[in-house]
PDB file of C-alpha atoms in Angstrom:
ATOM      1  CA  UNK A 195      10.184 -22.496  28.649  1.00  0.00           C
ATOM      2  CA  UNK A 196      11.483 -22.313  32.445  1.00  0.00           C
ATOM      3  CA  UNK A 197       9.550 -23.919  35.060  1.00  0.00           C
ATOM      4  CA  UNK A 198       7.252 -21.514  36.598  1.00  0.00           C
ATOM      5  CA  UNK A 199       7.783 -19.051  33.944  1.00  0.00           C
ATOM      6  CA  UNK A 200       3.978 -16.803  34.145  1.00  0.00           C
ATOM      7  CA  UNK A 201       1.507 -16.679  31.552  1.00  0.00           C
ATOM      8  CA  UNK A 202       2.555 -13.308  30.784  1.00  0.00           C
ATOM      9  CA  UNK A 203       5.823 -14.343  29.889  1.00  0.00           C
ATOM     10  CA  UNK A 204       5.112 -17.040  27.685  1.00  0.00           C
ATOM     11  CA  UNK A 205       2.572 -14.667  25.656  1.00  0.00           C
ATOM     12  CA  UNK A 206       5.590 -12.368  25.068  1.00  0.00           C
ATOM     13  CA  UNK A 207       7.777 -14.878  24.139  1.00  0.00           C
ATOM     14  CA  UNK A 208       5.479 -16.270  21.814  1.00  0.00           C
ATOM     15  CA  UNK A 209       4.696 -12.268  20.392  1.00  0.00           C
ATOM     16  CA  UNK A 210       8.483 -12.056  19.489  1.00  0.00           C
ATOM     17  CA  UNK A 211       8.862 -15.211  17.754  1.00  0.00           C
ATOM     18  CA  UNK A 212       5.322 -14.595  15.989  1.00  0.00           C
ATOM     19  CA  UNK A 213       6.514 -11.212  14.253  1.00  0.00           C
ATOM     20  CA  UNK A 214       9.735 -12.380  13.357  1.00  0.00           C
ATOM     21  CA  UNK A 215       7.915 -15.518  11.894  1.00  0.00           C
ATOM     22  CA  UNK A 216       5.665 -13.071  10.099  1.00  0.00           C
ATOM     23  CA  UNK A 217       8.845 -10.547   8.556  1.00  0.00           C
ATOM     24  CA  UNK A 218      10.307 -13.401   7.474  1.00  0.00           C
ATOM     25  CA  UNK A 219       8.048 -14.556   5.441  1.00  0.00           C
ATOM     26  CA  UNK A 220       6.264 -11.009   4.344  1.00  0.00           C
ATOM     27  CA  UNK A 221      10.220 -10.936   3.084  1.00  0.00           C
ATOM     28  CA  UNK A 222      10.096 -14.575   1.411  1.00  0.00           C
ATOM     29  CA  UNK A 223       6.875 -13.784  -0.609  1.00  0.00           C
ATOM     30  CA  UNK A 224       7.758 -10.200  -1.304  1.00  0.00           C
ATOM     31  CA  UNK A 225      10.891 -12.101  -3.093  1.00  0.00           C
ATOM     32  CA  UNK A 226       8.644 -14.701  -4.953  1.00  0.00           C
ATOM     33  CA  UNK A 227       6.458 -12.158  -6.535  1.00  0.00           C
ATOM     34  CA  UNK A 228       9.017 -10.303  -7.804  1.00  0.00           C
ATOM     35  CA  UNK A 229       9.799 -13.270  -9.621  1.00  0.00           C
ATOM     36  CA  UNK A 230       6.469 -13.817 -10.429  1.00  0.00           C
ATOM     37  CA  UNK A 231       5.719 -10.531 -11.870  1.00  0.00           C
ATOM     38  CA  UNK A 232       8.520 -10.580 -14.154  1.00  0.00           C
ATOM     39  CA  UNK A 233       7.213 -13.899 -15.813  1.00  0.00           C
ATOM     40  CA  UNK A 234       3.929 -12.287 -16.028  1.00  0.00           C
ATOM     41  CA  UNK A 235       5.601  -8.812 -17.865  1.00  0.00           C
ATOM     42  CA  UNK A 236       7.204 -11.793 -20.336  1.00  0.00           C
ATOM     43  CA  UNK A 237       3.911 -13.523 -20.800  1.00  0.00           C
ATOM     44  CA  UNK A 238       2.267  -9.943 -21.514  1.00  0.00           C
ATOM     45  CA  UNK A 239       5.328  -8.984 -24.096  1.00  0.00           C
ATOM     46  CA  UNK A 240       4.525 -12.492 -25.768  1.00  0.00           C
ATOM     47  CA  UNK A 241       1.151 -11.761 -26.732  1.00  0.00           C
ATOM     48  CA  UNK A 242      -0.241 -14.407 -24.112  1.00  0.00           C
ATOM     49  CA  UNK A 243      -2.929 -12.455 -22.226  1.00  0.00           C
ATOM     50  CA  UNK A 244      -4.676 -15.237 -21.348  1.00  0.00           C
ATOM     51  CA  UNK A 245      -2.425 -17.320 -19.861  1.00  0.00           C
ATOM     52  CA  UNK A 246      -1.165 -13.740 -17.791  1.00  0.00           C
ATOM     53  CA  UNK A 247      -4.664 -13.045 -17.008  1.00  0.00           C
ATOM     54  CA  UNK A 248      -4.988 -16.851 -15.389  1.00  0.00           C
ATOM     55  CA  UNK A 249      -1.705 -17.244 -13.411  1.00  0.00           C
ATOM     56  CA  UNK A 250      -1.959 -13.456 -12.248  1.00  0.00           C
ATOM     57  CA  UNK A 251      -4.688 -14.790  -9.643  1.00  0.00           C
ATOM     58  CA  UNK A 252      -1.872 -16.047  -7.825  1.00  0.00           C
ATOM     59  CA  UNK A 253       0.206 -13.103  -7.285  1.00  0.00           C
ATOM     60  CA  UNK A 254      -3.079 -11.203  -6.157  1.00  0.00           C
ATOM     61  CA  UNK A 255      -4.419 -13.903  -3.678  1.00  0.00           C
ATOM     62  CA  UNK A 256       0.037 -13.610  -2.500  1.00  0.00           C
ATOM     63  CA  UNK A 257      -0.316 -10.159  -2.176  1.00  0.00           C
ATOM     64  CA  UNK A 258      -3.558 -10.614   0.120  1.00  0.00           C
ATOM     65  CA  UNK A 259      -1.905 -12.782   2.500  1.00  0.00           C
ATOM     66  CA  UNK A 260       1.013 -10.690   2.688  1.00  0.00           C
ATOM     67  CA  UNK A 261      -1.214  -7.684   3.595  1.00  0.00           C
ATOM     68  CA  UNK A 262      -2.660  -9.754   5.933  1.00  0.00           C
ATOM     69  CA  UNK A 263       0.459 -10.780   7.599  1.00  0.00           C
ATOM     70  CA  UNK A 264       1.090  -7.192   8.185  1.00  0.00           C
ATOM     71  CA  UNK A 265      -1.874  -6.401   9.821  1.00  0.00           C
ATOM     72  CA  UNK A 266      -1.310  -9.214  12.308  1.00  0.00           C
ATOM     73  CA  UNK A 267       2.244  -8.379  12.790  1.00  0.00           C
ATOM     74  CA  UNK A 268       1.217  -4.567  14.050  1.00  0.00           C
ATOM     75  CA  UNK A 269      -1.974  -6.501  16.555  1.00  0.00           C
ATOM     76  CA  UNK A 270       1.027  -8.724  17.719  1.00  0.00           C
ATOM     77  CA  UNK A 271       3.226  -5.577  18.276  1.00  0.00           C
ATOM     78  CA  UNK A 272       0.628  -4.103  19.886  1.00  0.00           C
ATOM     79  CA  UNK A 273       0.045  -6.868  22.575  1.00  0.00           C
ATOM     80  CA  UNK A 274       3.848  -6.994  23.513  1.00  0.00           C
ATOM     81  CA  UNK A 275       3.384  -2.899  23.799  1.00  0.00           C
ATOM     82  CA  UNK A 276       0.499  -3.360  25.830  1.00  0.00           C
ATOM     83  CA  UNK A 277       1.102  -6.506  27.291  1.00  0.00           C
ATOM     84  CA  UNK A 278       0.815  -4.909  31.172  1.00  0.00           C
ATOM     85  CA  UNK A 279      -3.034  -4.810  30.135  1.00  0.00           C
ATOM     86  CA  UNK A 280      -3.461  -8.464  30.054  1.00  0.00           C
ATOM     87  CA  UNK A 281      -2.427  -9.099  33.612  1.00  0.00           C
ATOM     88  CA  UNK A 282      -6.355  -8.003  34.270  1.00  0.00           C
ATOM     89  CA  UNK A 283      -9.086 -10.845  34.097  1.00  0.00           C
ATOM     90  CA  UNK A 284     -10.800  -9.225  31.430  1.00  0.00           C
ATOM     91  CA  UNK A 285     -10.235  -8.146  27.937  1.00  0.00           C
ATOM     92  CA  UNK A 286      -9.013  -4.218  27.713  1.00  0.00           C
ATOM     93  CA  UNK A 287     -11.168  -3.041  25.202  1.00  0.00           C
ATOM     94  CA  UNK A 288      -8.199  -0.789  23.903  1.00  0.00           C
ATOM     95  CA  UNK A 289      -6.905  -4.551  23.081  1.00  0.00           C
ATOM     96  CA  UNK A 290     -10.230  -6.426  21.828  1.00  0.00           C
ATOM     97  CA  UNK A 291      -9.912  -5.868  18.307  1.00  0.00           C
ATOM     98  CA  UNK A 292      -6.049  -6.766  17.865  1.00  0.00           C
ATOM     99  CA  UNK A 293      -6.896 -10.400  20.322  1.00  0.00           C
ATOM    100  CA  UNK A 294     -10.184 -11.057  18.370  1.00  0.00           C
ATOM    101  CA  UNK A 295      -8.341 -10.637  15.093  1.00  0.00           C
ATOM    102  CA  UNK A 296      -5.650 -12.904  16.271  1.00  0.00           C
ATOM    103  CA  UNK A 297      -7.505 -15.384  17.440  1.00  0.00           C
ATOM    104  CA  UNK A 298      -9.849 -15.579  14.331  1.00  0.00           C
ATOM    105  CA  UNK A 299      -6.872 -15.666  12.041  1.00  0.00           C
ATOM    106  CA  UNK A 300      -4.340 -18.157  13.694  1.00  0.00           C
ATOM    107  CA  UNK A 301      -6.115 -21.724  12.794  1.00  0.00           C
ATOM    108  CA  UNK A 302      -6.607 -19.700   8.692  1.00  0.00           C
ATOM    109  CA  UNK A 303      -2.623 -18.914   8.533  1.00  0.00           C
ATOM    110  CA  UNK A 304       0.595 -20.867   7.804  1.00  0.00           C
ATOM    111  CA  UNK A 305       1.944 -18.830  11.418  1.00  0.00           C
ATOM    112  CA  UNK A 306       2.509 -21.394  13.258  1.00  0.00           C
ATOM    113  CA  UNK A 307       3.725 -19.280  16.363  1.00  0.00           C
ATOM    114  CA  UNK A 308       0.086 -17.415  16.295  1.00  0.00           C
ATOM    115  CA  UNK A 309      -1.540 -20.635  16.814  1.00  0.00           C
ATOM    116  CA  UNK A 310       0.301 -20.848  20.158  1.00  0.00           C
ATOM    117  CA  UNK A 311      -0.747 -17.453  20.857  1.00  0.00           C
ATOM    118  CA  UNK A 312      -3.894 -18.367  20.440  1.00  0.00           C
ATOM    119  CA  UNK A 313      -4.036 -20.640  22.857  1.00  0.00           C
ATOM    120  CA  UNK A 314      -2.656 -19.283  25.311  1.00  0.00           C
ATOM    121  CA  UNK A 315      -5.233 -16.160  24.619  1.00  0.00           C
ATOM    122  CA  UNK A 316      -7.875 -19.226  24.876  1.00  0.00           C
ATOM    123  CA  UNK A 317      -6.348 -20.254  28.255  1.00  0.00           C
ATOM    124  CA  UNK A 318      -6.642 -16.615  30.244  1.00  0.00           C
ATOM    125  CA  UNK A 319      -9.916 -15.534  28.591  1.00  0.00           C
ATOM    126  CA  UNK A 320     -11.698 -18.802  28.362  1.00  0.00           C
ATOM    127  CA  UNK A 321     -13.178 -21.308  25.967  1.00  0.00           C
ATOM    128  CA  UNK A 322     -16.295 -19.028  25.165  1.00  0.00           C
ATOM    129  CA  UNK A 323     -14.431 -15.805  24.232  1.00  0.00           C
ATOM    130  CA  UNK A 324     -12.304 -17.952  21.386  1.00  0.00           C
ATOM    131  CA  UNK A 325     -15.522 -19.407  20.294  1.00  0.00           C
ATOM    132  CA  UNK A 326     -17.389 -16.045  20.081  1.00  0.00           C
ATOM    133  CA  UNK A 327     -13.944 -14.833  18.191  1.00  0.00           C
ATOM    134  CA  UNK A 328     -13.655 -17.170  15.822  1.00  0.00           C
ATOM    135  CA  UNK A 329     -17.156 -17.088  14.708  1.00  0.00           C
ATOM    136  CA  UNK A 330     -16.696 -13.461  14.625  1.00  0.00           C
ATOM    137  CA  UNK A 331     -20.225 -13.073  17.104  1.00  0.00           C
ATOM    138  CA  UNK A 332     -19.551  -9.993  18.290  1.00  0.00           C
ATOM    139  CA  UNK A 333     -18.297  -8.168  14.787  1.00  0.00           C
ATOM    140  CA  UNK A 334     -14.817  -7.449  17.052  1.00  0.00           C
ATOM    141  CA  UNK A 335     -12.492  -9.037  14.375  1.00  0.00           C
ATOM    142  CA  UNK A 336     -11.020  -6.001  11.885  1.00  0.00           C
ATOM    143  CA  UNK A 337     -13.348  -5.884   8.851  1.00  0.00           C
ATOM    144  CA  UNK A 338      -9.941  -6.501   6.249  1.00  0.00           C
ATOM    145  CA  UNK A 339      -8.815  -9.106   7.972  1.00  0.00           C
ATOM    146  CA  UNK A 340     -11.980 -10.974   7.315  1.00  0.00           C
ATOM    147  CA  UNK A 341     -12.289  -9.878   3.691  1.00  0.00           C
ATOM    148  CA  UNK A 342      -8.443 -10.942   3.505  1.00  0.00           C
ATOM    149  CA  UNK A 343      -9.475 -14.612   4.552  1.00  0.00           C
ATOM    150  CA  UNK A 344     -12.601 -14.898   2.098  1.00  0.00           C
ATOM    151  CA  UNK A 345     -11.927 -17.125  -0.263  1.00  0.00           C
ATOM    152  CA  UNK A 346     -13.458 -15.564  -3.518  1.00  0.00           C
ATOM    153  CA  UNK A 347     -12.320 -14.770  -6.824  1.00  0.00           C
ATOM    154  CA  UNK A 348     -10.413 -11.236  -7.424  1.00  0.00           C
ATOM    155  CA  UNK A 349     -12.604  -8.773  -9.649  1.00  0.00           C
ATOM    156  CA  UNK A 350     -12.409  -8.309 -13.107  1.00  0.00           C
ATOM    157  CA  UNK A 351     -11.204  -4.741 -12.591  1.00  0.00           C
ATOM    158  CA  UNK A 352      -8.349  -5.681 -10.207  1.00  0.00           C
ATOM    159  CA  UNK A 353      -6.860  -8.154 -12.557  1.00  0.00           C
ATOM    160  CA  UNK A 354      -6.707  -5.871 -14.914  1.00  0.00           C
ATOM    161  CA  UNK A 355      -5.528  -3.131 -12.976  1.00  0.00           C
ATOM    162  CA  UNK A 356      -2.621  -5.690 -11.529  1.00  0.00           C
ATOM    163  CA  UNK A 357      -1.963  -6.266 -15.375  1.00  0.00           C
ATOM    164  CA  UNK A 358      -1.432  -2.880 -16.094  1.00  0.00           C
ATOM    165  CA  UNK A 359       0.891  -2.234 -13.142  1.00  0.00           C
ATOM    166  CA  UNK A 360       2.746  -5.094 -14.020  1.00  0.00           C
ATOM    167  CA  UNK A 361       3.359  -3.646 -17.804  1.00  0.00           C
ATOM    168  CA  UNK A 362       3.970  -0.836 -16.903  1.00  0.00           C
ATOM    169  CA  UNK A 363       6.652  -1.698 -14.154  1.00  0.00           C
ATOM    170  CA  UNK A 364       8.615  -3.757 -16.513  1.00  0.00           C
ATOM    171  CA  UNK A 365       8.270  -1.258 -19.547  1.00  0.00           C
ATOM    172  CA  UNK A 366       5.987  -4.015 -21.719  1.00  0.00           C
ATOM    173  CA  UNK A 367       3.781  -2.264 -24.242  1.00  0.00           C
ATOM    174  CA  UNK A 368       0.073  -3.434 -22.921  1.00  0.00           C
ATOM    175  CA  UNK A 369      -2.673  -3.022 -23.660  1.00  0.00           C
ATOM    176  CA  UNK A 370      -1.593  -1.636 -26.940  1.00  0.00           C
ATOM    177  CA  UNK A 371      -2.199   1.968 -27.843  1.00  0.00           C
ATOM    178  CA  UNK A 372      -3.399   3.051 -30.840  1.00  0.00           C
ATOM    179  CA  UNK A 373      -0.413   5.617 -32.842  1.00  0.00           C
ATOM    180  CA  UNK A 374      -3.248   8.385 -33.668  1.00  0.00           C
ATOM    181  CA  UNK A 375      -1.996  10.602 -36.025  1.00  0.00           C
ATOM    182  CA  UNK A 376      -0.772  14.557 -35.393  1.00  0.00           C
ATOM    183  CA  UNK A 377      -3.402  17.140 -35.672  1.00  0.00           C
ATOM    184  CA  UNK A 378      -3.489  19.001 -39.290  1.00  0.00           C
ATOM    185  CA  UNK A 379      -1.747  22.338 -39.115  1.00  0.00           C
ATOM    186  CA  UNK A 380      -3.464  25.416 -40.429  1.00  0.00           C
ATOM    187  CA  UNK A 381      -1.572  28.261 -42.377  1.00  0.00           C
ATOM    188  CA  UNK A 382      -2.030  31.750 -40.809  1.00  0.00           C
ATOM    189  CA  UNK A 383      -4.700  34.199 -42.947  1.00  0.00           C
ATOM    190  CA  UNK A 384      -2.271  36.521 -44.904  1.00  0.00           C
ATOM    191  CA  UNK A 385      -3.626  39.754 -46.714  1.00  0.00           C
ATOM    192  CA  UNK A 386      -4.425  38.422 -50.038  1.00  0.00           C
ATOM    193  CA  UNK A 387      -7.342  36.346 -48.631  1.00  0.00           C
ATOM    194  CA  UNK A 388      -8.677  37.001 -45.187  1.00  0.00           C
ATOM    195  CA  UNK A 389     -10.928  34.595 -43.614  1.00  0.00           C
ATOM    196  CA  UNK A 390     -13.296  37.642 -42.513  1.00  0.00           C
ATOM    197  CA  UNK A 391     -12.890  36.742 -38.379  1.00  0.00           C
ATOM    198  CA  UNK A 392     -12.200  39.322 -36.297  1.00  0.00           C
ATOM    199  CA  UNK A 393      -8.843  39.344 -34.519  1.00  0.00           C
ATOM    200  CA  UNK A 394      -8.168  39.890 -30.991  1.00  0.00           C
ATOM    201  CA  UNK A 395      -6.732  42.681 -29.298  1.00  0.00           C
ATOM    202  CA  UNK A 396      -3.694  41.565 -27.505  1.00  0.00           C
ATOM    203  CA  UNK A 397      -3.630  43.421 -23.911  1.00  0.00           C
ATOM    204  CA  UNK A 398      -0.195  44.003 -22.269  1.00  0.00           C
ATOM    205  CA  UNK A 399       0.758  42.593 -19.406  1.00  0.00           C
ATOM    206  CA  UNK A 400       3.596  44.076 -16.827  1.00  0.00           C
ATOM    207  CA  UNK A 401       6.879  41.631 -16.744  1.00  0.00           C
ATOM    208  CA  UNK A 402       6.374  39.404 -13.773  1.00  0.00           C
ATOM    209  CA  UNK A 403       8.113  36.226 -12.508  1.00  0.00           C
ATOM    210  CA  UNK A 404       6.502  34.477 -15.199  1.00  0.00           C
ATOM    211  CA  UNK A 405       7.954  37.130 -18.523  1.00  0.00           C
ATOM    212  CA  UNK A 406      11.075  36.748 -16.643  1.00  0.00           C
ATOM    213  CA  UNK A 407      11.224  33.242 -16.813  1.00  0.00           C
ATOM    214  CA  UNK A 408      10.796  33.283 -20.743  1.00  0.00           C
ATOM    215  CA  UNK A 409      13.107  36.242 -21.447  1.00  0.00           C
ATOM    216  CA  UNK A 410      16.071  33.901 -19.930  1.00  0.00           C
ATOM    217  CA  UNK A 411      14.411  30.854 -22.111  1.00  0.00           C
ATOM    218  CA  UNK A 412      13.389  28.945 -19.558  1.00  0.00           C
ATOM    219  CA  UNK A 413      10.567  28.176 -21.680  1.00  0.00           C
ATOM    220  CA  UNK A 414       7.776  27.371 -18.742  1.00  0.00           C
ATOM    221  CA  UNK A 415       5.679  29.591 -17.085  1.00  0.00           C
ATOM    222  CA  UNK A 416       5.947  28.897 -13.136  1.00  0.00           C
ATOM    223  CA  UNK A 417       2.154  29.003 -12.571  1.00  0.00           C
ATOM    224  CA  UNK A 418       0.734  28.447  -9.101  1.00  0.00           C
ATOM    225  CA  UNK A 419       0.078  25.026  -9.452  1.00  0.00           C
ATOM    226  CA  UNK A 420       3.032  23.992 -11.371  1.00  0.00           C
ATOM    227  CA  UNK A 421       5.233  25.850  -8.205  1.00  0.00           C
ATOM    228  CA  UNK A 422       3.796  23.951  -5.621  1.00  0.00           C
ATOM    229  CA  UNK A 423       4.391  20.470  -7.531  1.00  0.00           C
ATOM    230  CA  UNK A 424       8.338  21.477  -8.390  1.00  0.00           C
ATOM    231  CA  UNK A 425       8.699  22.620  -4.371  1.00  0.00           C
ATOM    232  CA  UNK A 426       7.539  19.348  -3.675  1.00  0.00           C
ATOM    233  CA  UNK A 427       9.086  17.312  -5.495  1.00  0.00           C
ATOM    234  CA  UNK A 428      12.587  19.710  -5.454  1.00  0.00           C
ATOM    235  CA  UNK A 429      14.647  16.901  -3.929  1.00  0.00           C
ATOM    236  CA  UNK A 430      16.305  20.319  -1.845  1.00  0.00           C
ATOM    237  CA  UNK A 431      12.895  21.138  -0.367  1.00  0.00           C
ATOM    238  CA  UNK A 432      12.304  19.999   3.107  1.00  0.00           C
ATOM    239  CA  UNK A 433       8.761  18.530   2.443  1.00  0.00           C
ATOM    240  CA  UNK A 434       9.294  15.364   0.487  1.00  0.00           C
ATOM    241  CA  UNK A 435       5.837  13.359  -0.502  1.00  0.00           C
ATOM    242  CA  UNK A 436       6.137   9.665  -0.718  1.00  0.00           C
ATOM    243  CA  UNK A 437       3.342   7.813  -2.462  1.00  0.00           C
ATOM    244  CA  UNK A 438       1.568   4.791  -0.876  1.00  0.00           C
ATOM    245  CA  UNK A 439       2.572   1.394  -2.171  1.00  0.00           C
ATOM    246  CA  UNK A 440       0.052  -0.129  -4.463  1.00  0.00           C
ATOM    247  CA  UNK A 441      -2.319  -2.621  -2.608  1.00  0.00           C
ATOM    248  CA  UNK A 442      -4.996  -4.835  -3.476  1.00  0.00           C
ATOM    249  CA  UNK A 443      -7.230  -2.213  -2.407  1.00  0.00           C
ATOM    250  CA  UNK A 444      -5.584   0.271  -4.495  1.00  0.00           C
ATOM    251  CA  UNK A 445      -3.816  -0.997  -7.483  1.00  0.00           C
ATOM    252  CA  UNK A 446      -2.615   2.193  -9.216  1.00  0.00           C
ATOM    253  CA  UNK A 447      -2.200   4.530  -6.163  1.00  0.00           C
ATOM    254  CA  UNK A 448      -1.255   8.342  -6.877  1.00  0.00           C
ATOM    255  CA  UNK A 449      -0.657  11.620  -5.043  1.00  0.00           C
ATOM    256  CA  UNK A 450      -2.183  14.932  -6.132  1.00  0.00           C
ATOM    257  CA  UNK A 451      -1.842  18.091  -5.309  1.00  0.00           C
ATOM    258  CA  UNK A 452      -5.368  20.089  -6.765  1.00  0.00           C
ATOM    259  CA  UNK A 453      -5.716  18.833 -10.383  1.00  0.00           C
ATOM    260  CA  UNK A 454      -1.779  18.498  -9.990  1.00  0.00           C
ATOM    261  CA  UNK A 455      -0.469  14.477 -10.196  1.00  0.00           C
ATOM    262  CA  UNK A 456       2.614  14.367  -8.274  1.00  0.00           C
ATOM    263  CA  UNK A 457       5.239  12.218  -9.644  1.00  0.00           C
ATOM    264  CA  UNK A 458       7.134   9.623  -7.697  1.00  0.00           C
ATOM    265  CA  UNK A 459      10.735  11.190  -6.927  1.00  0.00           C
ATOM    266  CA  UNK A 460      13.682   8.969  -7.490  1.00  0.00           C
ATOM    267  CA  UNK A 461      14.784   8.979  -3.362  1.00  0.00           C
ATOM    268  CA  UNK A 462      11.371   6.911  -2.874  1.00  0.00           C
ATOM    269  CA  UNK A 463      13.268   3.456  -2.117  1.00  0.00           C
ATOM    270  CA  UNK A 464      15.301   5.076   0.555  1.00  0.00           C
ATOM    271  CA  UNK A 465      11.726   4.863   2.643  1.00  0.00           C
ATOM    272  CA  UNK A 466      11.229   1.485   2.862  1.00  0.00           C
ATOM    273  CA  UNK A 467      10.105  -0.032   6.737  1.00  0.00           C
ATOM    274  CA  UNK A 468      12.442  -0.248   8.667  1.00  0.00           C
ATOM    275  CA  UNK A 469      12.265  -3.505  11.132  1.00  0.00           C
ATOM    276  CA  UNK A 470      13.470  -3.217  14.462  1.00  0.00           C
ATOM    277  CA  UNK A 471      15.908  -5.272  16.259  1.00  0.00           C
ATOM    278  CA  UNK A 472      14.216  -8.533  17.772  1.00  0.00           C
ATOM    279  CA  UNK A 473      13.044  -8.550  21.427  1.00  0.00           C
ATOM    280  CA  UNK A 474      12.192  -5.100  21.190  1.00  0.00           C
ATOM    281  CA  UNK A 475       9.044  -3.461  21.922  1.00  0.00           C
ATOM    282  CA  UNK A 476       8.164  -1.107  19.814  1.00  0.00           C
ATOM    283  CA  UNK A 477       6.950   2.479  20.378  1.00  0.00           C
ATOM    284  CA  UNK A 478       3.219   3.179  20.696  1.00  0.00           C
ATOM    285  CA  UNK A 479       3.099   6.229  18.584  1.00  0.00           C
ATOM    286  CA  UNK A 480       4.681   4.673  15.804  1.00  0.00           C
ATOM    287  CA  UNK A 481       2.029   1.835  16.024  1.00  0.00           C
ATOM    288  CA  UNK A 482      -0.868   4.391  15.883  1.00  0.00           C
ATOM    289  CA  UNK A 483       0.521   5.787  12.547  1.00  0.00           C
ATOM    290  CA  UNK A 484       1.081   2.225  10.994  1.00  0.00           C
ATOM    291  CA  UNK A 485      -2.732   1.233  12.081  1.00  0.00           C
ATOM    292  CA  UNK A 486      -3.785   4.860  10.238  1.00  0.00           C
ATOM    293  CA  UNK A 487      -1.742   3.958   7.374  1.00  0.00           C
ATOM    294  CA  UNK A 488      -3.309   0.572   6.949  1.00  0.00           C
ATOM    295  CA  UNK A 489      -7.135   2.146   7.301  1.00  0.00           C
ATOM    296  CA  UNK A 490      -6.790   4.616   4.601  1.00  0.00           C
ATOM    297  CA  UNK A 491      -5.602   1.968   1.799  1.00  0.00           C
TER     298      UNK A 491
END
């Protein structure tokens, strides 16, 4: 750092090289449990659920921390957005939560870059303010980003939910299913021996959209539900819906439409995040849909 360089300027310095820090190693661990998750599908295939149900711990408590990296890579973006509020001698409360979080997280993560941050944040707002933060006193500090840090055991359900994913990502037959057998099929009542039940009186209908559809052998009938799923997921419509990612919040996330599922369509990879270019600061707006992103998982 230049002599004389401001506080200000060393904060944002330290932002920049904190979020690239943080994408680079959201990237590293994203690669890792790939890897992990396939030996977990072979494990499965192999018949040993034990030993899957053990070592799968690991690629949950992985999956925390990279949420949690997340999270503080958006608070860091948001203080080198915002980073004209800090000039004042108090905290902006528009900025208390994303500085509390930081500050409560730094000494718990491998970031080394937010532990400068954090002290830095210790040197403009005082020795009291970190103290208050890192004991959480004032309940400032995001409520995930605590639960992210506890250091507890993963529930029964979300093991077996991360299981399940796994299998059925790789194609791996588990749990098994049961082969139950088809349903016994019933001859039609002919003349010679009626079963005595009265028979219904078949009402005509006028040819609509739906008698059209059959008459050219389509073969479905393009009910109101079942249109609204095929606009949607019509890769020529304009609205395309793109299901969340699962999370350790939500393990087997979907996307319904009324009692409709809506199915994944195959352009979904082409939405990953896009990163942008370092030493940039990003754009408010798209910071305020990130943050509403992360609430509703």
């Amino acid at each position: 750092m230049a002599p004389g360089a401001t506080w200000l300027t060393k904060v944002k310095v330290q932002l920049k090289l904190a979020i690239a820090r943080l994408r680079m190693v959201q990237q590293r661990d994203e690669q890792l449990g790939k890897t992990q998750r396939r030996a977990m599908a072979q494990l499965l295939e192999s018949g040993k659920v034990d030993s899957a149900t053990i070592r799968v711990e690991n690629i949950i408590r992985s999956d925390i921390i990279t949420e949690l990296h997340e999270m503080l890579e958006l608070y860091c973006e948001l203080l080198l957005a915002r980073s004209g509020l800090m000039e004042a001698a108090q905290v902006d409360p528009g900025l208390e939560e994303a500085i509390q979080s930081i500050i409560y997280a730094a000494p718990k993560t491998e970031i080394k870059e937010l532990a400068t941050v954090r002290q830095l944040l210790a040197e403009k707002y005082g020795k009291e303010f970190v103290l208050a933060a890192t004991d959480n006193a004032e309940n400032k500090v995001n409520e995930k980003v605590v639960r992210k840090l506890s250091v507890e055991p993963p529930r029964k359900e979300l093991v077996q939910g991360y299981l399940e994913e796994i299998a059925r990502a790789y194609g791996v037959d588990w749990p098994k299913r049961e082969k139950t057998s088809p349903p016994p099929e019933y001859e039609d009542d002919d003349d010679e021996s009626p079963s005595g039940g009265q028979a219904q009186k078949i009402i005509e209908q006028p040819i609509g959209a739906e008698q059209k559809s059959l008459a050219r052998g389509d073969g479905k009938v393009a009910t109101p539900a079942r249109r609204r799923a095929a606009d949607l997921e019509d890769p020529a419509s304009p609205l395309t819906v793109t299901p969340p990612r699962p999370t350790t919040d939500n393990v087997h996330p979907k996307v319904t439409m009324g009692s409709v599922e809506l199915k994944p369509s195959a352009r979904r990879g082409s939405s990953t995040k896009k990163h942008e270019p370092e030493g940039s600061v990003p754009d408010i707006s798209d910071l305020e849909q990130r943050f509403a992103a992360l609430k509703k998982r």
